[in-house]
Coordinates of C-alpha atoms and ligand atoms in Angstrom, one line a residue:
X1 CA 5.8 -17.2 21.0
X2 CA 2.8 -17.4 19.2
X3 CA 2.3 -15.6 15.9
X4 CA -0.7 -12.4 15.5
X5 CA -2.5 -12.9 13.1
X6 CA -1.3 -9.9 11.4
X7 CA 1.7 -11.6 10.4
X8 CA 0.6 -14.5 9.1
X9 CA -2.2 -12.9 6.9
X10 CA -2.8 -11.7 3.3
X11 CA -3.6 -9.0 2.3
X12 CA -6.0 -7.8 -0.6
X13 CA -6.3 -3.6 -1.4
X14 CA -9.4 -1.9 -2.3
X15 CA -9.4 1.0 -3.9
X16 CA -13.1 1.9 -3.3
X17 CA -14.2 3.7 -6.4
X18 CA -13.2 1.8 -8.7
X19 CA -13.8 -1.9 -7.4
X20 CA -17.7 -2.3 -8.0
X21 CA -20.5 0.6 -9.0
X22 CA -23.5 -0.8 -7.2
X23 CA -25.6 2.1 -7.9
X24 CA -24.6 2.7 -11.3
X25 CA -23.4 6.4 -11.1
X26 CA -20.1 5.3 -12.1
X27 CA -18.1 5.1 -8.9
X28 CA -17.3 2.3 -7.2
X29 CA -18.7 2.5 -3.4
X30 CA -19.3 -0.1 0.0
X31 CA -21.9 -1.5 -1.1
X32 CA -20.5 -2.7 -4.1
X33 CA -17.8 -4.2 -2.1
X34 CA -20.5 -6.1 0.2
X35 CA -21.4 -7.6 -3.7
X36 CA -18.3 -8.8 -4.3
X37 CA -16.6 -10.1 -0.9
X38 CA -17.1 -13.5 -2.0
X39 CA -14.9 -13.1 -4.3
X40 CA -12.1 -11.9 -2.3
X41 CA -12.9 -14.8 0.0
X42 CA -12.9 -17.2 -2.8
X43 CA -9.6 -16.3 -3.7
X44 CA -8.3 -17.0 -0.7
X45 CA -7.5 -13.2 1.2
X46 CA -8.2 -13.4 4.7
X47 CA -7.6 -9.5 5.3
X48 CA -9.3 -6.2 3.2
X49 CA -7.7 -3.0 3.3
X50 CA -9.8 -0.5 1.7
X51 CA -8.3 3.1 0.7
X52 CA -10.6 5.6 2.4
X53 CA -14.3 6.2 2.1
X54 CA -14.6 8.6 4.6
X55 CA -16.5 12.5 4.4
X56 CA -14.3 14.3 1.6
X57 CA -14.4 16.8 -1.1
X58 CA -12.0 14.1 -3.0
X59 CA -9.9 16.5 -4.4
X60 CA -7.2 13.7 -3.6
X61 CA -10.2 10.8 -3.9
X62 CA -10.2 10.3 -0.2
X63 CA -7.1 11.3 1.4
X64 CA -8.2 14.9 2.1
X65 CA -11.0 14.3 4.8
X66 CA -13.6 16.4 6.3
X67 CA -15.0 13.8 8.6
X68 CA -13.0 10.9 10.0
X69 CA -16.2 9.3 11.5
X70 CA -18.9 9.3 8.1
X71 CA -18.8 8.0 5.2
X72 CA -19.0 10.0 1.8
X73 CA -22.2 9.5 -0.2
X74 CA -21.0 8.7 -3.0
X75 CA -19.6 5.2 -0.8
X76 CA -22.8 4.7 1.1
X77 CA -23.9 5.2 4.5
X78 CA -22.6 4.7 7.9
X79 CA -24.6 1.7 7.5
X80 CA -23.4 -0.2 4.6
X81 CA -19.3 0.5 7.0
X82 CA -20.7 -1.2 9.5
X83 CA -22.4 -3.8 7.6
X84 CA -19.1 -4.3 6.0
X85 CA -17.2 -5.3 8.6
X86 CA -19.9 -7.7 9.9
X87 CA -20.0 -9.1 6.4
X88 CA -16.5 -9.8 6.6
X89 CA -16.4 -11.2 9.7
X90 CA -19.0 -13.6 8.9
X91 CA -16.5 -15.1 6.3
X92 CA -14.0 -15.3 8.7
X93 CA -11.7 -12.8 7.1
X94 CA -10.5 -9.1 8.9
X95 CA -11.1 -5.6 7.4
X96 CA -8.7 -2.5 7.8
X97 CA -9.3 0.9 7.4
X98 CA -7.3 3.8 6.2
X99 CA -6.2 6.5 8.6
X100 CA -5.2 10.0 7.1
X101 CA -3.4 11.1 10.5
X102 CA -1.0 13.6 8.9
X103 CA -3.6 16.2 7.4
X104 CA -7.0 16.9 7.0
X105 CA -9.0 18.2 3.6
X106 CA -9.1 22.1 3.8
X107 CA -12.4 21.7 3.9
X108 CA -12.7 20.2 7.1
X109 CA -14.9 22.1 9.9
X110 CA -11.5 22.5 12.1
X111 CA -9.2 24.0 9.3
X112 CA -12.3 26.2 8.3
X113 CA -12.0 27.5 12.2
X114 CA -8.1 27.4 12.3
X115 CA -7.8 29.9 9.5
X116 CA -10.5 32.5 10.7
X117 CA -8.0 34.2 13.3
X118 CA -4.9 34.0 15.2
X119 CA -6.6 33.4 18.2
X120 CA -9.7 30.5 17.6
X121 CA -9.8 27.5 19.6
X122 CA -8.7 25.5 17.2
X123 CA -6.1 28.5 15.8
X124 CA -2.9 26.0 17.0
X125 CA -4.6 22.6 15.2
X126 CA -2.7 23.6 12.4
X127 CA 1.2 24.3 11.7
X128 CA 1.0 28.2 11.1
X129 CA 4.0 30.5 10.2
X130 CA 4.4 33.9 9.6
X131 CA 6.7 33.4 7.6
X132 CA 7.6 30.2 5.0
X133 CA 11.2 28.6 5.8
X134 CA 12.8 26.5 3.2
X135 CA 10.7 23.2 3.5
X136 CA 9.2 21.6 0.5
X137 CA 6.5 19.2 0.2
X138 CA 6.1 15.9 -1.3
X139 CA 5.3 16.8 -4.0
X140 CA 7.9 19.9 -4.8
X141 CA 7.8 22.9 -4.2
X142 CA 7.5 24.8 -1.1
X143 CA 4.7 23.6 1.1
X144 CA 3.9 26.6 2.9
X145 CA 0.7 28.1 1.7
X146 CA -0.8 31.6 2.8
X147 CA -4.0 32.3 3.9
X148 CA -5.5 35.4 3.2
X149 CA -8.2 35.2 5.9
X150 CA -5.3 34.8 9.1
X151 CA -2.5 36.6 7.4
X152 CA -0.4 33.5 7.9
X153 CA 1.4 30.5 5.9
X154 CA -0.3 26.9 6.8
X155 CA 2.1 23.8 6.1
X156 CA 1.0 21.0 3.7
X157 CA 3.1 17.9 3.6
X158 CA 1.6 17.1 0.6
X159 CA -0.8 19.2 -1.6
X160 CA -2.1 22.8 -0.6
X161 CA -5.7 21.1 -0.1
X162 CA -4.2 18.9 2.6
X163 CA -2.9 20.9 5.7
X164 CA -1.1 19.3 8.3
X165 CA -2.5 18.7 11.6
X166 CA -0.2 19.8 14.6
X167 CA 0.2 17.0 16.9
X168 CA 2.1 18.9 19.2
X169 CA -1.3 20.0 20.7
X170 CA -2.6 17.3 22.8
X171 CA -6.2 18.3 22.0
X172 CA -5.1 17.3 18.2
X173 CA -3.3 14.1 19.1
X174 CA -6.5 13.0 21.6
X175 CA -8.9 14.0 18.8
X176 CA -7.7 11.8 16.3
X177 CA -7.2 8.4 18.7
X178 CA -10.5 9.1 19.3
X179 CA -11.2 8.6 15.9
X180 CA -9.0 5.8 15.5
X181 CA -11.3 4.5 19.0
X182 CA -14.4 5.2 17.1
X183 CA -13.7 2.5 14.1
X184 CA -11.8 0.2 16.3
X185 CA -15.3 0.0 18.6
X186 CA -17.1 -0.8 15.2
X187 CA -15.0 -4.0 15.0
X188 CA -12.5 -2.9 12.6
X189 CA -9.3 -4.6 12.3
X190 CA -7.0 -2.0 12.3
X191 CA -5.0 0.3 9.8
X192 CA -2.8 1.3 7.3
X193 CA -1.8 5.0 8.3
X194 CA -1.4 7.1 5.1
X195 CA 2.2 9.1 5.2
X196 CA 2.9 8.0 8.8
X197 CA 6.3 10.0 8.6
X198 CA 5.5 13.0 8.0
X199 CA 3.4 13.5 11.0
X200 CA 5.9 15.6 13.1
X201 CA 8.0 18.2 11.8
X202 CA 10.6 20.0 13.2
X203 CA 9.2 22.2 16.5
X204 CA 11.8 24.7 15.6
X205 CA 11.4 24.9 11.8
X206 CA 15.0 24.6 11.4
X207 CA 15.7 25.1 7.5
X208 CA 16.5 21.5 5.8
X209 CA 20.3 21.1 4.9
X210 CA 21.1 21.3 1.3
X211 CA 21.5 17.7 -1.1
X212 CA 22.6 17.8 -4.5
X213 CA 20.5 14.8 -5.0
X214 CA 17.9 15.8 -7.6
X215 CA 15.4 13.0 -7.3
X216 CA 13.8 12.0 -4.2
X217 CA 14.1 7.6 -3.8
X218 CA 12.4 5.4 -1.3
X219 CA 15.1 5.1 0.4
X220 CA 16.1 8.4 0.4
X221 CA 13.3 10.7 0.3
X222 CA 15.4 14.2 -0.1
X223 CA 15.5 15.5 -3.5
X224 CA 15.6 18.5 -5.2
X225 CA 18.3 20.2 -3.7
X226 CA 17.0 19.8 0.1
X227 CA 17.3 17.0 2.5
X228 CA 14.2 15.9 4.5
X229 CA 15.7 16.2 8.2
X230 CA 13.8 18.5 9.8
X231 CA 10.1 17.2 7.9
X232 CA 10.5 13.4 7.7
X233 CA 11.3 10.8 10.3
X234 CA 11.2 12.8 13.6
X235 CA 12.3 11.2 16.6
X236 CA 8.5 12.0 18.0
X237 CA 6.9 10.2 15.0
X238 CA 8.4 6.9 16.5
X239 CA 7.5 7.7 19.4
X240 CA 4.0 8.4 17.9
X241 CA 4.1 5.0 16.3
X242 CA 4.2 3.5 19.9
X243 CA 1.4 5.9 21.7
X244 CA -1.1 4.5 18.1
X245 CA 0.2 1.1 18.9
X246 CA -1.2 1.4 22.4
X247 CA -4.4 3.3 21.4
X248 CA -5.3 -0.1 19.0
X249 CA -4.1 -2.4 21.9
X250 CA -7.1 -1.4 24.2
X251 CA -9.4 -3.0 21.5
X252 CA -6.7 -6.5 21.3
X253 CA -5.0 -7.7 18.2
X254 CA -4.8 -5.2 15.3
X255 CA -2.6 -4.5 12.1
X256 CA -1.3 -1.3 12.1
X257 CA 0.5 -0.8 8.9
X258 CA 3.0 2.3 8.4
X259 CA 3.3 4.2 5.1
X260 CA 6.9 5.2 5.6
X261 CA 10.0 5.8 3.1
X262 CA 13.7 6.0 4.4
X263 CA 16.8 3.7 5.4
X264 CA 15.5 0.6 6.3
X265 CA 16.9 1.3 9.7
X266 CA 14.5 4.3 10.2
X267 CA 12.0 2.3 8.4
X268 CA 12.7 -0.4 11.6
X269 CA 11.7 2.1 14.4
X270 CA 8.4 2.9 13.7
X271 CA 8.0 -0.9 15.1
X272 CA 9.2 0.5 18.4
X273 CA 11.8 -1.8 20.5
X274 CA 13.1 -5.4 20.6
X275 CA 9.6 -6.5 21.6
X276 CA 7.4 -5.1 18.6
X277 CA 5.9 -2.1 20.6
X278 CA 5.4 0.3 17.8
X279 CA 3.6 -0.7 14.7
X280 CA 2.8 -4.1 13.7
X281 CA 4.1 -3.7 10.1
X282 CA 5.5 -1.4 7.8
X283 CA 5.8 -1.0 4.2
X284 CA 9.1 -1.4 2.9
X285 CA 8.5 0.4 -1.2
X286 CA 12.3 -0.3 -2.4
X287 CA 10.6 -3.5 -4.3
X288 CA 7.9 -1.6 -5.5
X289 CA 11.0 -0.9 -8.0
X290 CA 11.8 -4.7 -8.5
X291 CA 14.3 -6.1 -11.3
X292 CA 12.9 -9.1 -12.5
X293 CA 16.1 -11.1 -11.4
X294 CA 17.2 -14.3 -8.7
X295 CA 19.8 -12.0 -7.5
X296 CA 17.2 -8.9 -7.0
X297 CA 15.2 -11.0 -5.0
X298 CA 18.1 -13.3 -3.2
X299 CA 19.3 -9.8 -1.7
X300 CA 15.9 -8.1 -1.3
X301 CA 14.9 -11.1 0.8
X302 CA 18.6 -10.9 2.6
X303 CA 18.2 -7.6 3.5
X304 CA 14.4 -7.9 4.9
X305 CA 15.1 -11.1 7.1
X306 CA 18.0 -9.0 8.2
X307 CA 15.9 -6.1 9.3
X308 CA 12.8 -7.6 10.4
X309 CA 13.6 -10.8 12.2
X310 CA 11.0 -12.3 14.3
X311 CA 9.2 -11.1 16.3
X312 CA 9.2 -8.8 13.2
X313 CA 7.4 -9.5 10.0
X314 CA 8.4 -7.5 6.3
X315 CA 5.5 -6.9 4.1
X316 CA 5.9 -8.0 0.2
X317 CA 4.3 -5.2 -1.8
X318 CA 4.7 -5.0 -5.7
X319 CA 1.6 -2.3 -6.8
X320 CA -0.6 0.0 -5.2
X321 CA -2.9 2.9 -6.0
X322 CA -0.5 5.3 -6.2
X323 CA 2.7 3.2 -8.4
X324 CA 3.0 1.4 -11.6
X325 CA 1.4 -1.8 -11.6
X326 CA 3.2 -4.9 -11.3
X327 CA 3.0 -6.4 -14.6
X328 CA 3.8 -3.0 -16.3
X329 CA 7.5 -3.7 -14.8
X330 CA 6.9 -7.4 -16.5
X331 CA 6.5 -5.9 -19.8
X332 CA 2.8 -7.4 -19.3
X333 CA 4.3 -10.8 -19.0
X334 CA 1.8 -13.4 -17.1
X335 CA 4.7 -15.8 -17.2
X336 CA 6.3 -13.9 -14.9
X337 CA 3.8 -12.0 -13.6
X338 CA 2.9 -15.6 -12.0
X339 CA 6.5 -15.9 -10.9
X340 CA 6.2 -13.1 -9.1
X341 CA 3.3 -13.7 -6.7
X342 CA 4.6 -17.3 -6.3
X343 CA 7.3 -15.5 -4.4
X344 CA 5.4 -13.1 -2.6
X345 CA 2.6 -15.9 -1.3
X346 CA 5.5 -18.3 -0.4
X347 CA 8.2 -16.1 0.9
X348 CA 8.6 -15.3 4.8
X349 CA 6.1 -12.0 5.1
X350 CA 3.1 -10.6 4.7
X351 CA 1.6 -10.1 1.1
X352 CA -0.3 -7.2 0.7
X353 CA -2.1 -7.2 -3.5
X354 CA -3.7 -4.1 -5.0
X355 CA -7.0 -5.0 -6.8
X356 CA -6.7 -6.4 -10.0
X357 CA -3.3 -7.6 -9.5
X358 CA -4.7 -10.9 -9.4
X359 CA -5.7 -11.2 -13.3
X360 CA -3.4 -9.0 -14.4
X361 CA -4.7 -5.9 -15.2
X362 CA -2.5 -3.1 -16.5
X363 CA -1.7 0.7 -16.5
X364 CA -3.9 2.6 -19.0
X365 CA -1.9 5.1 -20.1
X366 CA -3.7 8.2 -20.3
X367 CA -3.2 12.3 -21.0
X368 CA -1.6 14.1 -18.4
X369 CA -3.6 17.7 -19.1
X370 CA -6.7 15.9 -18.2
X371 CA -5.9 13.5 -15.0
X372 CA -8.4 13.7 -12.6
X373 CA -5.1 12.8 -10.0
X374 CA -4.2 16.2 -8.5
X375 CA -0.2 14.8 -8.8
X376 CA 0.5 15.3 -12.2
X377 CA -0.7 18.9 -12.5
X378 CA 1.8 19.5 -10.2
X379 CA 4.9 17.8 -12.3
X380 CA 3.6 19.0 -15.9
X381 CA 7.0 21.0 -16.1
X382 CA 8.8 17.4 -16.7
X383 CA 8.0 15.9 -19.8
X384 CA 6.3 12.4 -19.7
X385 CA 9.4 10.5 -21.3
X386 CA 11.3 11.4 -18.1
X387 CA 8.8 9.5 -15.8
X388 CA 8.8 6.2 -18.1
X389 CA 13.0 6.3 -18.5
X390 CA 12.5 6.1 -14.6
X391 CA 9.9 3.5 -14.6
X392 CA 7.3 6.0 -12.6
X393 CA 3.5 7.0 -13.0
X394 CA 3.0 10.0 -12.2
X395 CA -0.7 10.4 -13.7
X396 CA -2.1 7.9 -10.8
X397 CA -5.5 7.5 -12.7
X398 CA -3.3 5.0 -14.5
X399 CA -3.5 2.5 -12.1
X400 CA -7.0 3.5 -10.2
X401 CA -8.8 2.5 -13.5
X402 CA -12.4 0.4 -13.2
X403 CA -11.9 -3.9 -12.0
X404 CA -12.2 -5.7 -15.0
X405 CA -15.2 -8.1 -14.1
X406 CA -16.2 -9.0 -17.3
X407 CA -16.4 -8.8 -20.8
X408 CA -19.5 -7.1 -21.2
X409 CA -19.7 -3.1 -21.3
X410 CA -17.6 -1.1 -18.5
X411 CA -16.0 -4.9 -17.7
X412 CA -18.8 -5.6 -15.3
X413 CA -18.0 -2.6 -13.0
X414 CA -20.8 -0.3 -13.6
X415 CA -23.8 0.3 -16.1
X416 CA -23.5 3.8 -16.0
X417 CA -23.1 6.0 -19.6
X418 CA -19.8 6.8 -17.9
X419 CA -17.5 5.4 -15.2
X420 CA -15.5 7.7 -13.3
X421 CA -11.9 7.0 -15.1
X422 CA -12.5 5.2 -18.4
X423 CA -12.4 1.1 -18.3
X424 CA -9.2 -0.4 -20.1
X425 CA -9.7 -1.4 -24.1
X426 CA -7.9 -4.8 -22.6
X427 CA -10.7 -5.3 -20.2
X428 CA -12.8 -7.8 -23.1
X429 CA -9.3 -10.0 -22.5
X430 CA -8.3 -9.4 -19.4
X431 CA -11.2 -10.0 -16.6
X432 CA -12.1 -12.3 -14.0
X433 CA -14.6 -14.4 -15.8
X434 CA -12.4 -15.2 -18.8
X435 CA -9.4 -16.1 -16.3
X436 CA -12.1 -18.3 -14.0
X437 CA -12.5 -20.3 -16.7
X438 CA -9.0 -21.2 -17.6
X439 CA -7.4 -23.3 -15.6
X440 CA -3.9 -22.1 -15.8
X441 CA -4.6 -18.4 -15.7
X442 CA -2.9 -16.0 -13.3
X443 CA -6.1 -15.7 -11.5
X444 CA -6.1 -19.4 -10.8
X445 CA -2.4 -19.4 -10.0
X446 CA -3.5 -17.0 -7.1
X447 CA -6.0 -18.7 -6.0
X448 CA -4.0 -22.1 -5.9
X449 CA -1.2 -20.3 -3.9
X450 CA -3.6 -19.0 -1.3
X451 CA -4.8 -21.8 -0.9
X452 CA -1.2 -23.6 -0.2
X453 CA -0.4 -20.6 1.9
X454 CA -3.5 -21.5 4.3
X455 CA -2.7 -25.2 4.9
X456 CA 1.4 -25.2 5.0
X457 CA 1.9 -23.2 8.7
X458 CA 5.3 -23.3 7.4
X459 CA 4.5 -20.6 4.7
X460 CA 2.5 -18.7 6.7
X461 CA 5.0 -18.0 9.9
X462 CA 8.1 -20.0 9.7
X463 CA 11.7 -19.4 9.1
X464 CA 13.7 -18.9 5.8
X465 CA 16.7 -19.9 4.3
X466 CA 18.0 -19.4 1.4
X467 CA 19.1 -22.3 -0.8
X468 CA 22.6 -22.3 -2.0
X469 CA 24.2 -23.9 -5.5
X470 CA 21.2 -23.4 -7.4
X471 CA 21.6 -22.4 -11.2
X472 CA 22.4 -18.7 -12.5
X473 CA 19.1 -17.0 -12.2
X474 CA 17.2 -19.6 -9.8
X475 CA 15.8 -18.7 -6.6
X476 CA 15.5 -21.5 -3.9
X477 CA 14.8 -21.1 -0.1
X478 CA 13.1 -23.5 2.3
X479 CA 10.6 -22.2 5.1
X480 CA 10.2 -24.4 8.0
X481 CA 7.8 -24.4 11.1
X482 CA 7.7 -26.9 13.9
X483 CA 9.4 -30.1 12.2
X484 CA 7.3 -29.1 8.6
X485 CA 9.9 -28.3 5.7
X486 CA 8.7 -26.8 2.4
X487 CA 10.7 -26.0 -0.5
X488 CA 10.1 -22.7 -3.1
X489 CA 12.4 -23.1 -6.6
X490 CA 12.3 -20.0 -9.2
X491 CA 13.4 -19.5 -12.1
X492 CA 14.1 -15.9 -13.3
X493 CA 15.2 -16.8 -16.4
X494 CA 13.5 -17.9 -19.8
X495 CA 15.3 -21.1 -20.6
X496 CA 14.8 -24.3 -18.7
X497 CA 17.5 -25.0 -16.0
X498 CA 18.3 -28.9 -14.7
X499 CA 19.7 -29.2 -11.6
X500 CA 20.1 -31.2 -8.6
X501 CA 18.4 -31.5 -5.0
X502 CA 17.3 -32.9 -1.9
X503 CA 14.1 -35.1 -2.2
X504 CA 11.4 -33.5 -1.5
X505 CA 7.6 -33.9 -3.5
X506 CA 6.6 -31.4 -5.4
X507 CA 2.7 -30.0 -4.5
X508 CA 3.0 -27.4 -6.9
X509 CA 4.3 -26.6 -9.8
X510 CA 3.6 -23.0 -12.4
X511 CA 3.7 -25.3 -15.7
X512 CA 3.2 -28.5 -16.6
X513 CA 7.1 -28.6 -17.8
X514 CA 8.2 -28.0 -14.2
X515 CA 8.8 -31.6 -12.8
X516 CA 11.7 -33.9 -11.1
X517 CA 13.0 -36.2 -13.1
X518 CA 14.4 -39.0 -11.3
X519 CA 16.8 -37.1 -8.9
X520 CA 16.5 -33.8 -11.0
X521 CA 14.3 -30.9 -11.0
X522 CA 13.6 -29.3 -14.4
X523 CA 12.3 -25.6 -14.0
X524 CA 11.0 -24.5 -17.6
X525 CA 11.6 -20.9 -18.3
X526 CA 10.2 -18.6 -15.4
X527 CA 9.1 -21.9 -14.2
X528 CA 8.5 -22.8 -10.4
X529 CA 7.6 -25.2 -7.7
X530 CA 6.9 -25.9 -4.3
X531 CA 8.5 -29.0 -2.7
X532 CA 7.6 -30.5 0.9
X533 CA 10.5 -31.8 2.6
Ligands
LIG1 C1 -0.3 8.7 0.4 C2 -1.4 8.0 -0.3 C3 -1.7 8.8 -1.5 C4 -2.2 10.2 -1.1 C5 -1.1 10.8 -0.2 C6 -1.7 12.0 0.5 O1 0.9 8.6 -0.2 O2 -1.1 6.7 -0.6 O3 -2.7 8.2 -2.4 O4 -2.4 11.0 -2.2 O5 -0.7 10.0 0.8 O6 -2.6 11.6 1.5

């Protein structure tokens, strides 16, 4: 079988307003991307997925939409999309969109018309209730919201601004794969699908059972005091999955990539049957909670290549716009920071990196009361302490702050008197120019590994085992691809380990300290290499 070239690609996460200001009002926007693809290509990413850009009143920066087929002007113009993806194509590399299918913004034209009566057009585009039943939303709370105008409760999955579209109604369900037509016929790629399991809910609004669980986890997405049954994971959403997957196939080979939370087993159906009929990928967010340990990652990677075997591919994902950055779980440790993406660049899956990633940036911790992020208004009940004892951000400007470019004033990002979160005080340190210039610098390390990842086949789609007898705390596994063997060795722990193996030569190694000696290999603390057998 051959493998799409959505599983054997990297991925590299845009957030758009905060990547490059071309304009100088302080936001990031498409343009500014155009600027700056070379970089992205330099590095080595041969896929973009950039959060959405489209019409909005950003009260959720994006995912609350009033137009799925414009572009907000604060991004650019229709223009500057499609130049985009022509752009990208020219380098060779594919660019994916993001699809808000569950809700719209409440300021989109067919909400507006939903909520002026009970009998509209568009009066069933909606999930409208007399009367609210015990559902809450994402976000706590009940997620039933009344409307003054239609004398009636709309549901929001997530905040009040967001209400859910009802894709029960076939007019819905055409009217938004037409969108999803309209940006495949532009030549994009294809998509990562904000909240992908919350698009049906129960047709009976059947009360969710009671949980004494109190805090809601990837895999388990209940939490306080009500299971998700009746609101997450519906039968008809993976059968949803499959109807999207056939929408993209009438325009060939594209990425669809699931938000999703649950058992890994429901996780698993939203790619449909034995043959990979539903989506091509899904995100699997127990690691965005890694422990910085061999046997974390020995069973992490057990578990994955148990549940998606080929013709199935699992998706590595450490940060993202809406969860701690990486190297925040590292106690800002490049050492192991570079340890890190050694893995995800050489294990058996698809990376997906969240700008910045790549030199390192950090959180920048900032006040809750004045978070531009809708979310933490919301949780201001629980005291910050809480969140850090549990390793979450809830305050998402955090980890949306401006790309550190350069040293010079905003890092690079913008010349505006003001950027639209403030730029990190680390950003003189930590940018891409310094890092450029330093040969060993996580930047670098990146780049190098891409690059590795692009000529060994064996990286990019082959098998994995594990390697057994390998010291406490060292990672080993071998990928191989049509008679190639390559070899990954970590070590997770901060002393140097000596140890035995197989010959193989060693084509990369994190520190100079890393090396075989005769027939030993010496990993220096949080040390690595990659061997060719
Ligand atoms: C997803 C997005 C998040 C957004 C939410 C509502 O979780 O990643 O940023 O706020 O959905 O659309």
């Amino acid at each position: 079988m051959i493998t799409p070239w959505y599983h054997k690609t990297a991925i590299y996460q845009i957030y758009p307003r905060s990547f490059f200001d071309s304009n100088n009002d302080g936001i990031g926007d498409l343009p500014g991307i155009l600027q700056k693809l070379d970089y992205i290509h330099g590095l080595g990413f041969e896929t973009i997925w950039i959060s959405p850009f489209f019409s909005s009143p950003q009260a959720d920066f994006g995912y609350d939409i009033s137009d799925y087929t414009d572009v907000a002007p604060e991004y650019g113009t229709m223009r500057d999309a499609l130049r985009l993806i022509e752009e990208v194509h020219k380098r060779g590399m594919r660019i994916v969109f993001d699809m808000v299918m569950n809700h719209t913004s409440k300021e989109h034209p067919w909400f507006k018309e939903s909520r002026s009566s009970r009998d509209n057009p568009k009066a069933d585009w909606y999930i409208w209730r007399d009367r609210p039943n015990n559902w809450q939303s994402l976000t706590i709370g009940s997620g039933w919201h009344y409307s003054a105008e239609r004398g009636q409760y709309y549901w929001a999955s997530f905040l009040p601004f967001q209400p859910d579209l009802n894709y029960r109604n076939p007019e819905v369900k055409k009217t938004m794969f037409d969108a999803v037509r309209f940006w495949l016929g532009k030549g994009v790629d294809g998509f990562r699908l904000d909240i992908f399991n919350a698009i049906y809910k129960d047709a009976q609004f059947r009360d969710n059972p009671f949980t004494f669980k109190l805090l809601p986890s990837e895999a388990d997405p209940s939490g306080f005091f009500r299971q998700t049954k009746y609101t997450l994971n519906l039968p008809e959403s993976f059968e949803f999955a499959r109807e999207f997957r056939q929408v993209c196939d009438e325009f060939g080979e594209k990425l669809s990539l699931g938000e999703v939370s649950g058992e890994r087993d429901t996780l698993r159906k939203y790619l449909g049957g034995t043959e990979n009929d539903g989506l091509t990928l899904v995100f699997d967010f127990e690691m965005l909670n890694f422990k910085f340990t061999a046997g974390y990652f020995r069973r992490i990677i057990l578990d994955l290549e148990a549940a998606y075997p080929a013709p199935f591919m699992p998706v590595y994902v450490f940060s993202n716009h809406d969860r701690r950055r990486s190297i925040n779980r590292l106690g800002e440790d490049v050492r192991k920071a570079k340890l890190l993406h050694l893995l995800q660049l050489t294990v058996r899956g698809v990376p997906c990196m969240y700008y910045g990633e790549e030199i390192g940036m950090t959180n920048l911790s900032l006040p809750r009361d004045t978070a531009l992020d809708p979310v933490p208004h919301k949780f201001k009940f629980i005291p910050r302490f809480v969140f850090d004892l549990l390793g979450l951000t809830i305050n998402r400007d955090e980890v949306r702050t401006p790309m550190q470019w350069d040293g010079t004033r905003n890092a690079g990002f913008s010349s505006a008197q003001k950027t639209w979160l403030p730029v990190h005080e680390n950003s003189p340190d930590i940018n891409v120019e310094n890092e450029n210039g330093k040969e060993d610098s996580l930047l670098n390390t990146i780049r190098a590994l891409l690059k590795i990842r692009k000529l060994e086949n064996s990286l990019q789609e082959g098998s994995l085992e594990l390697t057994g007898n390998l010291p406490d705390n060292v990672l080993g596994y071998s990928r191989k691809f049509e008679g190639e063997k390559i070899i990954v060795l970590l070590n997770f722990g901060k002393h140097e380990k000596v140890f035995q193996l197989e010959h193989a030569d060693p084509i990369f190694k994190l520190s100079k300290m890393d090396e075989i000696r005769g027939t030993l290999v010496h990993l220096n603390g949080y040390g690595g290499m990659i061997l060719k057998g």
